[in-house]
Amino acid sequence: MAQNRETFGSRFAVVAALAGSAIGLGNIWRFPYLVGEGGGAAFIIIYLLSSIFLALPIFLSESIIGRTTHKGTFGAFNQLAPGTGWKWASLLTVTASLIVVSYYSVVGGWSIDYLAKSLTLSFNTTSADAVGGMFEKMIAAPWIPLLCHTVFLGLTCLIVIGGVKKGIERFAKITTPMLFVLIVLIMIFSVSLPGAGEGVRYMIHPDFSKVTGKVVASAMGQAFFSLSLGVGVILIYSSYMKDDENIFETGFGTAIFDLMFALLAGFAVMPAVFAAGIEPGTGPGLIFSTLPYIFAKMGLTMPWLSAAVSILFFLTILVAALTSSISMVEVVVGCLSEEKGMSRKKATAWVFAVAWVIGCLCSLSFGPLGDVKILGSTIFEACDKLVSNYLMSFGGLLFTIFVGWKMSRKAVRDEFTCGGTQKANCAIFNVVYFLIKFVAPIGIAVIFLTNLFL
Ligand code: PHE
């Protein structure tokens, strides 16, 4: 292992950081609404199967590459396959990370605005339309979302500048467990609302008639996005793991926490959506236009409780988004400082500058730049589609094919079993290797083609 390279201090730190990256906006707004569209529990079953058979092998592939080399994406490929095109291909995954953090921080910024609105008791209208209108107005008005995007990105970069141990690890160790406490509190509140039963039923009723090819692809894609795969996040975090850390246990643990959080978030959001009588399939705006309505209505009779839950809710979203965005920035910072010899501060400043500009364009695409279309999508939608539909699949394919077909079986086995000392990992190695070599690449190719043609 390279000298002076930082590592996470303990297994708890590793899992907190990995789970912190995995748990984010994908769990809180995307998951509940995809569940609704995709036939409730039927979608959850497909999501679960894809997490185990598809996402976990990609996760483990990234982990194996990162931990073997203790390098960031570019350096890792350069070390394992010097003089080949792999390292250039891997740069695309680093670029993907930069694009995700750009538009992710726009949505992260919205949560800052809504946290401020909660603190100033601004949800004081009892018409669902008015609350929806408030959201539309907020994202379209250019200055406030731009300011919030800047603050969110700034906070992210400050944590990253702190370093692996003093920045990322310290933040994740406190906030990841806190997120679970917060989401459980909100879930209890949500399921006890009048009319919430319908939402609970919506979450658990399997309706297989809604399952189409597109739904299967979206469940697989969600498993991908939710576990932060294909953009080098898992690779770089694993490169900060100690050599005797158990790769399978940390990967499996992260997947379980991520899944648990998604389910909790589903039960926190969906019952409230039904209690408010709002259409569940409205996409990114869902949580911003639904929950404030509930808070506003409740505020008429119980203003303090309403304010408290509303603050907790938007704080949860903000913190969940931050623990994810720091991991995206770290991918690029790790690469720049390793390859270009830049200081952490300078590398982070570069990432801030580029992500800020792209993010501003994304933010403005909800207002003044709304008419600028790239292949029929706004700038924000185009960035999201490019990353979630194509670049993440590309990254997943790159990592699994590299581990399954380019690295030697022995090298993979040694890394996965810690030189044969982790007996349980030895026992499952053949199955895992088969999943990495055949099942995952085929599954990813299916998602890719479905997204391209359906
Ligand atoms: N997993 C994060 C979420 O669910 C998103 C993410 C994608 C994070 C890619 C890092 C890298 O919101």
mmCIF file of C-alpha atoms and ligand atoms in Angstrom, residues 18-30 47 96-97 100-101 103-104 222-234 258 320-321 323-329 331 387 392, ligand 1:
data_model
loop_
_atom_site.group_PDB
_atom_site.id
_atom_site.type_symbol
_atom_site.label_atom_id
_atom_site.label_comp_id
_atom_site.label_asym_id
_atom_site.label_seq_id
_atom_site.Cartn_x
_atom_site.Cartn_y
_atom_site.Cartn_z
ATOM 1 C CA LEU A 18 -20.236 3.369 2.003
ATOM 2 C CA ALA A 19 -23.800 3.356 3.316
ATOM 3 C CA GLY A 20 -23.704 7.153 3.540
ATOM 4 C CA SER A 21 -22.866 7.290 -0.147
ATOM 5 C CA ALA A 22 -25.525 4.751 -1.044
ATOM 6 C CA ILE A 23 -28.305 6.336 0.992
ATOM 7 C CA GLY A 24 -29.409 9.521 -0.679
ATOM 8 C CA LEU A 25 -32.000 11.181 -2.833
ATOM 9 C CA GLY A 26 -32.301 7.911 -4.754
ATOM 10 C CA ASN A 27 -33.808 6.291 -1.655
ATOM 11 C CA ILE A 28 -36.025 9.126 -0.547
ATOM 12 C CA TRP A 29 -37.745 10.399 -3.677
ATOM 13 C CA ARG A 30 -36.958 7.964 -6.449
ATOM 14 C CA TYR A 47 -35.337 -4.681 -7.054
ATOM 15 C CA ALA A 96 -19.795 10.579 -14.814
ATOM 16 C CA SER A 97 -19.138 11.291 -11.142
ATOM 17 C CA VAL A 100 -23.788 13.500 -11.110
ATOM 18 C CA VAL A 101 -22.527 15.820 -8.415
ATOM 19 C CA TYR A 103 -27.087 18.095 -10.881
ATOM 20 C CA TYR A 104 -27.354 16.255 -7.579
ATOM 21 C CA GLN A 222 -32.523 1.836 -9.380
ATOM 22 C CA ALA A 223 -30.460 -0.890 -7.674
ATOM 23 C CA PHE A 224 -27.502 0.554 -9.531
ATOM 24 C CA PHE A 225 -28.076 4.206 -8.737
ATOM 25 C CA SER A 226 -28.980 3.515 -5.154
ATOM 26 C CA LEU A 227 -25.763 1.618 -4.457
ATOM 27 C CA SER A 228 -23.679 4.372 -6.144
ATOM 28 C CA LEU A 229 -22.335 1.944 -8.729
ATOM 29 C CA GLY A 230 -20.470 2.419 -11.972
ATOM 30 C CA VAL A 231 -18.926 5.826 -11.287
ATOM 31 C CA GLY A 232 -15.925 4.783 -9.192
ATOM 32 C CA VAL A 233 -17.299 5.736 -5.761
ATOM 33 C CA ILE A 234 -17.127 2.200 -4.390
ATOM 34 C CA ASP A 258 -29.362 0.843 1.652
ATOM 35 C CA ALA A 320 -28.530 12.060 3.069
ATOM 36 C CA ALA A 321 -27.732 14.057 -0.052
ATOM 37 C CA THR A 323 -23.099 12.014 2.423
ATOM 38 C CA SER A 324 -23.702 10.954 -1.188
ATOM 39 C CA SER A 325 -22.316 14.046 -2.854
ATOM 40 C CA ILE A 326 -19.043 13.927 -0.894
ATOM 41 C CA SER A 327 -18.403 10.486 -2.336
ATOM 42 C CA MET A 328 -18.897 11.773 -5.896
ATOM 43 C CA VAL A 329 -16.495 14.665 -5.328
ATOM 44 C CA VAL A 331 -13.780 10.238 -6.918
ATOM 45 C CA VAL A 387 -25.509 9.295 -16.283
ATOM 46 C CA MET A 392 -23.438 4.059 -14.985
HETATM 47 N N1 PHE B 1 -26.612 6.385 -4.189
HETATM 48 C C1 PHE B 1 -26.973 7.758 -4.204
HETATM 49 C C2 PHE B 1 -28.470 7.900 -3.916
HETATM 50 O O1 PHE B 1 -29.164 6.949 -3.738
HETATM 51 C C3 PHE B 1 -26.648 8.417 -5.502
HETATM 52 C C4 PHE B 1 -25.250 8.263 -5.971
HETATM 53 C C5 PHE B 1 -25.001 7.929 -7.287
HETATM 54 C C6 PHE B 1 -24.180 8.481 -5.108
HETATM 55 C C7 PHE B 1 -23.708 7.789 -7.733
HETATM 56 C C8 PHE B 1 -22.874 8.354 -5.554
HETATM 57 C C9 PHE B 1 -22.647 8.005 -6.883
HETATM 58 O O2 PHE B 1 -28.967 8.970 -3.889
#
